[in-house]
PDB file of C-alpha atoms and ligand atoms in Angstrom:
ATOM      1  CA  MET A 467      -0.135  -0.037  -0.223  1.00 61.00           C
ATOM      2  CA  SER A 468       1.033   3.255  -0.986  1.00 71.00           C
ATOM      3  CA  ALA A 469       1.959   5.693   1.908  1.00 72.00           C
ATOM      4  CA  PRO A 470      -1.203   8.609   2.006  1.00 82.00           C
ATOM      5  CA  LYS A 471      -0.214  11.876   0.887  1.00 93.00           C
ATOM      6  CA  PRO A 472      -0.657  14.669   2.632  1.00 97.00           C
ATOM      7  CA  ALA A 473      -2.868  17.453   1.824  1.00 98.00           C
ATOM      8  CA  TYR A 474      -0.047  20.612   3.113  1.00 98.00           C
ATOM      9  CA  GLN A 475       3.979  20.042   2.526  1.00 98.00           C
ATOM     10  CA  ARG A 476       4.467  22.666   5.023  1.00 98.00           C
ATOM     11  CA  ILE A 477       3.081  23.187   8.325  1.00 98.00           C
ATOM     12  CA  LEU A 478       3.044  26.186  11.673  1.00 98.00           C
ATOM     13  CA  LEU A 479       1.669  24.168  14.729  1.00 98.00           C
ATOM     14  CA  LYS A 480       0.685  26.317  17.238  1.00 98.00           C
ATOM     15  CA  LEU A 481       1.145  24.265  20.545  1.00 98.00           C
ATOM     16  CA  SER A 482      -0.121  26.437  23.924  1.00 98.00           C
ATOM     17  CA  GLY A 483       2.068  26.234  27.235  1.00 98.00           C
ATOM     18  CA  GLU A 484      -1.195  23.486  27.882  1.00 97.00           C
ATOM     19  CA  SER A 485      -0.339  22.149  25.880  1.00 97.00           C
ATOM     20  CA  LEU A 486       2.296  19.699  27.888  1.00 98.00           C
ATOM     21  CA  LEU A 487       0.486  19.780  31.300  1.00 97.00           C
ATOM     22  CA  GLY A 488      -1.172  16.876  31.086  1.00 95.00           C
ATOM     23  CA  LYS A 489      -2.542  16.408  34.402  1.00 95.00           C
ATOM     24  CA  LEU A 490      -1.032  19.235  36.691  1.00 97.00           C
ATOM     25  CA  ASP A 491      -1.649  21.668  36.875  1.00 97.00           C
ATOM     26  CA  TYR A 492       1.560  24.091  36.450  1.00 98.00           C
ATOM     27  CA  GLY A 493       4.448  23.172  34.806  1.00 98.00           C
ATOM     28  CA  ILE A 494       5.579  20.366  32.541  1.00 98.00           C
ATOM     29  CA  ASP A 495       4.778  16.663  31.885  1.00 98.00           C
ATOM     30  CA  PHE A 496       7.583  15.570  29.674  1.00 97.00           C
ATOM     31  CA  LYS A 497       5.337  12.266  29.028  1.00 98.00           C
ATOM     32  CA  THR A 498       2.615  14.606  27.474  1.00 98.00           C
ATOM     33  CA  THR A 499       5.570  16.479  26.043  1.00 98.00           C
ATOM     34  CA  LEU A 500       6.866  12.992  24.454  1.00 98.00           C
ATOM     35  CA  SER A 501       3.562  11.914  23.161  1.00 98.00           C
ATOM     36  CA  ILE A 502       3.073  15.276  21.554  1.00 98.00           C
ATOM     37  CA  ALA A 503       6.677  14.461  19.943  1.00 98.00           C
ATOM     38  CA  GLN A 504       5.818  11.201  19.193  1.00 98.00           C
ATOM     39  CA  GLU A 505       3.181  12.747  16.868  1.00 98.00           C
ATOM     40  CA  ILE A 506       4.920  15.403  15.437  1.00 98.00           C
ATOM     41  CA  LYS A 507       7.739  12.686  15.031  1.00 98.00           C
ATOM     42  CA  ASP A 508       4.109  10.957  12.891  1.00 98.00           C
ATOM     43  CA  VAL A 509       3.943  13.442  10.780  1.00 98.00           C
ATOM     44  CA  HIS A 510       7.690  14.741  10.023  1.00 98.00           C
ATOM     45  CA  ALA A 511       7.980  10.835   8.274  1.00 97.00           C
ATOM     46  CA  LEU A 512       5.343  12.115   5.448  1.00 97.00           C
ATOM     47  CA  GLY A 513       7.968  13.756   4.909  1.00 97.00           C
ATOM     48  CA  VAL A 514       5.844  17.706   5.787  1.00 98.00           C
ATOM     49  CA  GLN A 515       7.665  19.962   6.822  1.00 98.00           C
ATOM     50  CA  ILE A 516       7.202  20.936  10.517  1.00 99.00           C
ATOM     51  CA  ALA A 517       7.569  24.205  11.939  1.00 99.00           C
ATOM     52  CA  ILE A 518       6.491  24.895  15.579  1.00 99.00           C
ATOM     53  CA  MET A 519       5.310  27.996  17.365  1.00 98.00           C
ATOM     54  CA  ILE A 520       5.311  26.827  21.443  1.00 98.00           C
ATOM     55  CA  GLY A 521       3.475  28.608  23.965  1.00 98.00           C
ATOM     56  CA  GLY A 522       3.862  29.437  27.953  1.00 98.00           C
ATOM     57  CA  GLY A 523       0.187  29.284  29.529  1.00 97.00           C
ATOM     58  CA  ASN A 524       1.578  26.496  31.694  1.00 98.00           C
ATOM     59  CA  ILE A 525       4.331  28.147  33.834  1.00 98.00           C
ATOM     60  CA  PHE A 526       2.804  32.140  32.851  1.00 98.00           C
ATOM     61  CA  ARG A 527       1.078  34.938  30.932  1.00 97.00           C
ATOM     62  CA  GLY A 528       1.041  38.201  30.809  1.00 96.00           C
ATOM     63  CA  SER A 529      -2.027  38.364  32.148  1.00 95.00           C
ATOM     64  CA  HIS A 530      -1.032  36.204  35.679  1.00 93.00           C
ATOM     65  CA  GLY A 531       1.223  39.578  36.257  1.00 94.00           C
ATOM     66  CA  THR A 532      -0.975  41.840  35.688  1.00 95.00           C
ATOM     67  CA  ALA A 533      -3.185  40.720  37.824  1.00 96.00           C
ATOM     68  CA  GLU A 534      -0.842  40.657  40.420  1.00 94.00           C
ATOM     69  CA  GLY A 535       0.383  43.828  40.592  1.00 97.00           C
ATOM     70  CA  LEU A 536       3.190  43.488  37.852  1.00 97.00           C
ATOM     71  CA  ASP A 537       3.423  45.596  35.052  1.00 98.00           C
ATOM     72  CA  ARG A 538       2.817  44.589  31.735  1.00 98.00           C
ATOM     73  CA  VAL A 539       6.361  44.350  30.133  1.00 98.00           C
ATOM     74  CA  SER A 540       7.037  42.630  32.689  1.00 98.00           C
ATOM     75  CA  ALA A 541       4.951  40.281  32.793  1.00 98.00           C
ATOM     76  CA  ASP A 542       4.761  40.371  29.791  1.00 98.00           C
ATOM     77  CA  GLN A 543       8.375  39.371  28.737  1.00 98.00           C
ATOM     78  CA  MET A 544       8.736  36.625  32.174  1.00 98.00           C
ATOM     79  CA  GLY A 545       5.738  34.879  29.424  1.00 98.00           C
ATOM     80  CA  LEU A 546       8.077  35.011  27.467  1.00 98.00           C
ATOM     81  CA  LEU A 547      11.235  33.646  29.490  1.00 98.00           C
ATOM     82  CA  ALA A 548       7.687  30.256  29.844  1.00 98.00           C
ATOM     83  CA  THR A 549       7.522  29.845  26.507  1.00 98.00           C
ATOM     84  CA  ILE A 550      11.423  29.076  25.675  1.00 98.00           C
ATOM     85  CA  MET A 551      11.528  26.670  28.646  1.00 98.00           C
ATOM     86  CA  ASN A 552       8.215  25.016  26.346  1.00 98.00           C
ATOM     87  CA  GLY A 553      10.534  25.115  23.360  1.00 98.00           C
ATOM     88  CA  ILE A 554      13.870  23.671  25.219  1.00 98.00           C
ATOM     89  CA  ALA A 555      11.289  20.783  27.054  1.00 98.00           C
ATOM     90  CA  LEU A 556       9.607  20.267  23.620  1.00 98.00           C
ATOM     91  CA  GLN A 557      13.138  19.954  21.918  1.00 98.00           C
ATOM     92  CA  ASN A 558      14.234  17.306  24.182  1.00 98.00           C
ATOM     93  CA  ALA A 559      11.547  15.293  23.155  1.00 98.00           C
ATOM     94  CA  LEU A 560      11.640  15.768  20.131  1.00 98.00           C
ATOM     95  CA  GLU A 561      15.832  14.611  20.265  1.00 98.00           C
ATOM     96  CA  LYS A 562      14.646  11.353  22.572  1.00 98.00           C
ATOM     97  CA  LEU A 563      12.811  10.676  18.937  1.00 98.00           C
ATOM     98  CA  GLY A 564      15.156  10.876  16.299  1.00 98.00           C
ATOM     99  CA  VAL A 565      14.241  13.838  15.578  1.00 98.00           C
ATOM    100  CA  PHE A 566      16.079  16.490  14.393  1.00 98.00           C
ATOM    101  CA  THR A 567      15.588  19.789  15.341  1.00 98.00           C
ATOM    102  CA  ARG A 568      16.383  23.610  15.708  1.00 98.00           C
ATOM    103  CA  HIS A 569      15.276  25.613  18.576  1.00 98.00           C
ATOM    104  CA  VAL A 570      14.970  29.654  17.372  1.00 98.00           C
ATOM    105  CA  SER A 571      13.923  32.264  19.881  1.00 98.00           C
ATOM    106  CA  ALA A 572      12.590  35.560  18.954  1.00 98.00           C
ATOM    107  CA  LEU A 573      14.315  36.797  21.865  1.00 98.00           C
ATOM    108  CA  GLU A 574      18.826  36.136  22.255  1.00 97.00           C
ATOM    109  CA  ILE A 575      20.022  33.585  24.066  1.00 97.00           C
ATOM    110  CA  ARG A 576      22.223  31.875  21.892  1.00 95.00           C
ATOM    111  CA  ALA A 577      23.566  29.836  24.391  1.00 96.00           C
ATOM    112  CA  MET A 578      20.287  27.911  24.176  1.00 97.00           C
ATOM    113  CA  ALA A 579      18.673  28.853  21.251  1.00 98.00           C
ATOM    114  CA  GLU A 580      18.976  30.388  17.511  1.00 98.00           C
ATOM    115  CA  PRO A 581      17.669  33.790  16.649  1.00 98.00           C
ATOM    116  CA  PHE A 582      15.176  34.409  13.798  1.00 98.00           C
ATOM    117  CA  ILE A 583      16.809  34.568  10.763  1.00 98.00           C
ATOM    118  CA  ARG A 584      13.738  33.489   8.357  1.00 98.00           C
ATOM    119  CA  ARG A 585      15.920  32.580   5.840  1.00 98.00           C
ATOM    120  CA  ARG A 586      18.027  30.283   8.183  1.00 98.00           C
ATOM    121  CA  ALA A 587      14.362  28.943   9.510  1.00 98.00           C
ATOM    122  CA  ILE A 588      13.154  28.024   6.203  1.00 98.00           C
ATOM    123  CA  ARG A 589      16.650  26.650   5.440  1.00 98.00           C
ATOM    124  CA  HIS A 590      16.401  24.179   8.652  1.00 98.00           C
ATOM    125  CA  LEU A 591      12.678  23.577   7.050  1.00 98.00           C
ATOM    126  CA  GLU A 592      14.111  22.412   3.374  1.00 98.00           C
ATOM    127  CA  LYS A 593      16.900  20.228   4.664  1.00 98.00           C
ATOM    128  CA  GLY A 594      13.743  17.705   6.799  1.00 98.00           C
ATOM    129  CA  ARG A 595      14.724  19.904  11.255  1.00 98.00           C
ATOM    130  CA  VAL A 596      11.485  20.632  12.984  1.00 98.00           C
ATOM    131  CA  VAL A 597      11.727  24.311  13.621  1.00 99.00           C
ATOM    132  CA  ILE A 598      10.612  25.635  17.327  1.00 99.00           C
ATOM    133  CA  PHE A 599       9.940  28.314  17.563  1.00 99.00           C
ATOM    134  CA  SER A 600       9.805  30.187  21.073  1.00 98.00           C
ATOM    135  CA  ALA A 601       9.634  33.388  22.669  1.00 98.00           C
ATOM    136  CA  GLY A 602       6.663  34.509  20.230  1.00 98.00           C
ATOM    137  CA  LEU A 603       7.590  37.413  18.980  1.00 98.00           C
ATOM    138  CA  GLY A 604      10.021  38.744  21.249  1.00 98.00           C
ATOM    139  CA  SER A 605       7.657  42.334  22.256  1.00 98.00           C
ATOM    140  CA  PRO A 606       5.101  42.568  24.785  1.00 98.00           C
ATOM    141  CA  TYR A 607       1.980  42.877  24.044  1.00 97.00           C
ATOM    142  CA  PHE A 608       1.497  39.949  21.861  1.00 98.00           C
ATOM    143  CA  THR A 609       1.017  36.487  21.877  1.00 97.00           C
ATOM    144  CA  THR A 610       1.796  33.604  21.107  1.00 98.00           C
ATOM    145  CA  ASP A 611      -0.733  32.735  18.565  1.00 98.00           C
ATOM    146  CA  THR A 612      -0.333  36.133  16.579  1.00 98.00           C
ATOM    147  CA  ALA A 613       3.564  35.457  16.361  1.00 98.00           C
ATOM    148  CA  ALA A 614       2.738  32.015  14.948  1.00 98.00           C
ATOM    149  CA  ALA A 615       0.503  33.836  12.600  1.00 98.00           C
ATOM    150  CA  LEU A 616       3.581  36.028  11.384  1.00 98.00           C
ATOM    151  CA  ARG A 617       6.242  33.237  11.965  1.00 98.00           C
ATOM    152  CA  ALA A 618       3.501  31.386   9.294  1.00 98.00           C
ATOM    153  CA  LEU A 619       3.304  33.825   6.490  1.00 98.00           C
ATOM    154  CA  GLU A 620       6.947  34.799   7.045  1.00 98.00           C
ATOM    155  CA  ILE A 621       7.903  30.680   6.201  1.00 98.00           C
ATOM    156  CA  LYS A 622       5.561  30.486   3.842  1.00 98.00           C
ATOM    157  CA  ALA A 623       3.628  28.290   5.129  1.00 98.00           C
ATOM    158  CA  GLU A 624       0.625  26.387   3.543  1.00 98.00           C
ATOM    159  CA  VAL A 625      -1.624  26.334   7.059  1.00 98.00           C
ATOM    160  CA  ILE A 626      -1.969  27.034  11.146  1.00 98.00           C
ATOM    161  CA  LEU A 627      -3.326  23.818  12.851  1.00 98.00           C
ATOM    162  CA  LYS A 628      -3.613  25.015  16.120  1.00 98.00           C
ATOM    163  CA  ALA A 629      -4.040  22.463  18.817  1.00 97.00           C
ATOM    164  CA  THR A 630      -6.759  22.724  21.331  1.00 94.00           C
ATOM    165  CA  LYS A 631      -8.036  20.882  24.031  1.00 92.00           C
ATOM    166  CA  VAL A 632     -11.373  21.010  21.608  1.00 92.00           C
ATOM    167  CA  ASP A 633     -12.062  19.442  18.483  1.00 94.00           C
ATOM    168  CA  GLY A 634     -12.907  22.673  17.040  1.00 95.00           C
ATOM    169  CA  VAL A 635     -14.702  25.509  16.754  1.00 95.00           C
ATOM    170  CA  TYR A 636     -18.085  25.993  18.531  1.00 95.00           C
ATOM    171  CA  THR A 637     -21.037  28.722  18.323  1.00 92.00           C
ATOM    172  CA  ALA A 638     -19.870  29.156  22.549  1.00 89.00           C
ATOM    173  CA  ASP A 639     -17.647  26.826  25.036  1.00 87.00           C
ATOM    174  CA  PRO A 640     -18.485  23.269  24.288  1.00 86.00           C
ATOM    175  CA  LEU A 641     -16.698  22.614  28.059  1.00 85.00           C
ATOM    176  CA  LYS A 642     -19.703  24.649  29.258  1.00 90.00           C
ATOM    177  CA  ASP A 643     -22.100  24.877  26.964  1.00 92.00           C
ATOM    178  CA  SER A 644     -24.064  21.531  26.180  1.00 91.00           C
ATOM    179  CA  LYS A 645     -26.186  23.024  23.107  1.00 93.00           C
ATOM    180  CA  ALA A 646     -21.918  24.893  21.619  1.00 92.00           C
ATOM    181  CA  LYS A 647     -22.407  23.620  18.229  1.00 94.00           C
ATOM    182  CA  ARG A 648     -19.380  23.288  15.780  1.00 95.00           C
ATOM    183  CA  PHE A 649     -18.212  24.880  12.704  1.00 96.00           C
ATOM    184  CA  GLY A 650     -17.923  22.246  10.509  1.00 96.00           C
ATOM    185  CA  SER A 651     -15.320  25.622   8.790  1.00 97.00           C
ATOM    186  CA  ILE A 652     -15.793  28.619   9.368  1.00 98.00           C
ATOM    187  CA  ARG A 653     -14.856  32.771   7.163  1.00 98.00           C
ATOM    188  CA  TYR A 654     -12.477  35.125  10.031  1.00 98.00           C
ATOM    189  CA  MET A 655     -15.382  37.366  10.465  1.00 97.00           C
ATOM    190  CA  ASN A 656     -16.783  35.832  10.801  1.00 97.00           C
ATOM    191  CA  VAL A 657     -15.353  34.828  13.495  1.00 97.00           C
ATOM    192  CA  LEU A 658     -13.910  38.046  14.679  1.00 97.00           C
ATOM    193  CA  LYS A 659     -17.703  39.260  13.754  1.00 96.00           C
ATOM    194  CA  ARG A 660     -18.829  36.817  16.601  1.00 94.00           C
ATOM    195  CA  GLY A 661     -15.510  37.095  18.904  1.00 93.00           C
ATOM    196  CA  LEU A 662     -15.296  33.984  19.082  1.00 92.00           C
ATOM    197  CA  ARG A 663     -12.052  32.231  20.950  1.00 87.00           C
ATOM    198  CA  VAL A 664     -10.056  30.620  17.888  1.00 91.00           C
ATOM    199  CA  MET A 665      -6.853  32.987  17.930  1.00 95.00           C
ATOM    200  CA  ASP A 666      -6.657  36.495  19.140  1.00 94.00           C
ATOM    201  CA  ALA A 667      -8.125  39.082  16.940  1.00 96.00           C
ATOM    202  CA  THR A 668      -4.678  40.318  16.034  1.00 97.00           C
ATOM    203  CA  ALA A 669      -4.184  36.416  14.735  1.00 98.00           C
ATOM    204  CA  ILE A 670      -6.598  36.228  12.647  1.00 98.00           C
ATOM    205  CA  SER A 671      -6.887  39.592  11.158  1.00 97.00           C
ATOM    206  CA  LEU A 672      -3.423  38.617  10.355  1.00 98.00           C
ATOM    207  CA  CYS A 673      -4.594  35.641   8.910  1.00 98.00           C
ATOM    208  CA  LYS A 674      -7.772  37.051   6.959  1.00 98.00           C
ATOM    209  CA  ASP A 675      -5.164  39.561   4.819  1.00 98.00           C
ATOM    210  CA  ASN A 676      -3.041  36.911   3.846  1.00 98.00           C
ATOM    211  CA  ASP A 677      -5.544  34.136   3.267  1.00 98.00           C
ATOM    212  CA  LEU A 678      -3.404  32.445   5.370  1.00 98.00           C
ATOM    213  CA  PRO A 679      -5.997  29.035   6.903  1.00 98.00           C
ATOM    214  CA  ILE A 680      -5.686  28.066  10.228  1.00 98.00           C
ATOM    215  CA  ILE A 681      -7.192  24.640  10.917  1.00 98.00           C
ATOM    216  CA  VAL A 682      -8.933  24.463  14.867  1.00 98.00           C
ATOM    217  CA  PHE A 683      -8.907  21.172  15.866  1.00 97.00           C
ATOM    218  CA  ASN A 684      -8.677  19.407  19.755  1.00 97.00           C
ATOM    219  CA  LEU A 685      -4.499  17.142  20.820  1.00 97.00           C
ATOM    220  CA  ARG A 686      -6.445  14.712  22.795  1.00 95.00           C
ATOM    221  CA  LYS A 687      -6.950  12.974  20.581  1.00 96.00           C
ATOM    222  CA  ASN A 688      -4.348  10.745  19.290  1.00 95.00           C
ATOM    223  CA  GLY A 689      -3.526  10.709  15.223  1.00 97.00           C
ATOM    224  CA  ASN A 690      -5.258  13.969  15.164  1.00 98.00           C
ATOM    225  CA  ILE A 691      -2.197  16.211  14.401  1.00 98.00           C
ATOM    226  CA  LYS A 692      -1.434  13.184  10.979  1.00 98.00           C
ATOM    227  CA  ARG A 693      -5.256  13.566  10.159  1.00 98.00           C
ATOM    228  CA  ALA A 694      -5.162  17.224   9.933  1.00 97.00           C
ATOM    229  CA  VAL A 695      -2.077  16.833   7.823  1.00 98.00           C
ATOM    230  CA  LEU A 696      -4.248  14.469   5.866  1.00 98.00           C
ATOM    231  CA  GLY A 697      -6.244  16.580   5.220  1.00 96.00           C
ATOM    232  CA  GLU A 698      -8.982  15.092   6.812  1.00 96.00           C
ATOM    233  CA  ASN A 699     -12.274  16.330   7.334  1.00 92.00           C
ATOM    234  CA  ILE A 700     -11.405  17.056  12.119  1.00 93.00           C
ATOM    235  CA  GLY A 701     -11.308  20.358  13.463  1.00 96.00           C
ATOM    236  CA  THR A 702     -12.575  23.823  12.345  1.00 98.00           C
ATOM    237  CA  LYS A 703     -11.522  25.243   9.371  1.00 98.00           C
ATOM    238  CA  VAL A 704     -10.863  28.970   9.262  1.00 98.00           C
ATOM    239  CA  TYR A 705     -10.576  30.324   5.999  1.00 97.00           C
TER     240      TYR A 705
HETATM  241  N1  UDP B 973       4.239  37.336  25.196  1.00 51.87           N
HETATM  242  C1  UDP B 973       4.952  38.538  25.193  1.00 51.87           C
HETATM  243  N2  UDP B 973       4.572  38.400  23.175  1.00 51.87           N
HETATM  244  C2  UDP B 973       5.157  37.918  22.458  1.00 51.87           C
HETATM  245  C3  UDP B 973       4.354  35.725  22.877  1.00 51.87           C
HETATM  246  C4  UDP B 973       4.045  36.012  24.119  1.00 51.87           C
HETATM  247  O1  UDP B 973       4.448  38.833  25.568  1.00 51.87           O
HETATM  248  O2  UDP B 973       5.397  37.757  21.008  1.00 51.87           O
HETATM  249  C5  UDP B 973       3.634  36.571  26.346  1.00 51.87           C
HETATM  250  C6  UDP B 973       2.417  37.038  27.056  1.00 51.87           C
HETATM  251  O3  UDP B 973       2.983  37.775  28.579  1.00 51.87           O
HETATM  252  C7  UDP B 973       1.621  35.493  26.722  1.00 51.87           C
HETATM  253  C8  UDP B 973       2.806  35.039  27.478  1.00 51.87           C
HETATM  254  O4  UDP B 973       4.415  35.580  26.774  1.00 51.87           O
HETATM  255  O5  UDP B 973       1.068  35.328  27.389  1.00 51.87           O
HETATM  256  C9  UDP B 973       3.037  33.410  26.785  1.00 51.87           C
HETATM  257  O6  UDP B 973       1.807  33.224  25.944  1.00 51.87           O
HETATM  258  P1  UDP B 973       0.961  32.826  25.329  1.00 51.87           P
HETATM  259  O7  UDP B 973      -0.155  33.058  26.009  1.00 51.87           O
HETATM  260  O8  UDP B 973       0.812  33.551  23.994  1.00 51.87           O
HETATM  261  O9  UDP B 973       0.707  31.090  26.002  1.00 51.87           O
HETATM  262  P2  UDP B 973       0.163  30.177  25.030  1.00 51.87           P
HETATM  263  O10 UDP B 973      -1.674  30.913  25.494  1.00 51.87           O
HETATM  264  O11 UDP B 973      -0.665  29.809  23.992  1.00 51.87           O
HETATM  265  O12 UDP B 973       0.356  28.715  26.593  1.00 51.87           O
END
């Protein structure tokens, strides 16, 4: 039987920090990180070029800090550092599975990760290395969702795969409202008008202005990253 053909050659996978939590309330569950790495390896084996934007919400979010009285900029800087920690963990997990990676940080931290140089990042992808982007855009007042959209455009990814803990985009929060219905697909404008919490509005606008599709899917179902890459009808497509 011939190998299944991926629908995309180059993807950007957005992983929230929460995806590394496993059953923990805080921090990094390395077993969970390894199982996500295994899923990434399975997609990589299809010959797909993979870049990942990793979030930091499992460790620190700017909003936690401001709620405690920290200045926004300081709080966001702490959030940015959290994403670098996650990047290190994810890189380690992928390496343990024999996947070649490069950790690319938007903040200079050369002993741990290389700086973002667009052409170099693209070259890594072409050579089959999984590129892990951390430190978002390196500036406060942004999120890793917006960073995912910008980097996806810069590296010419064909799609953003936005991993979440629900099956896609719903009319309401499906974890709170049993009547919530899932959209098979939805236009960017509708996401913005309805204020649906897919990605933040800056990220959605950037994708809209540049026709970059987003597939929102459930990371908790094993094999879903691969299903999305193979073009199976899972989750919600924002277009
Ligand atoms: N952050 C930032 N600039 C960026 C990306 C992230 O200041 O370009 C900070 C912000 O404080 C954010 C934190 O890093 O709360 C963690 O990122 P995010 O909340 O996007 O992580 P996720 O929700 O995906 O885990």
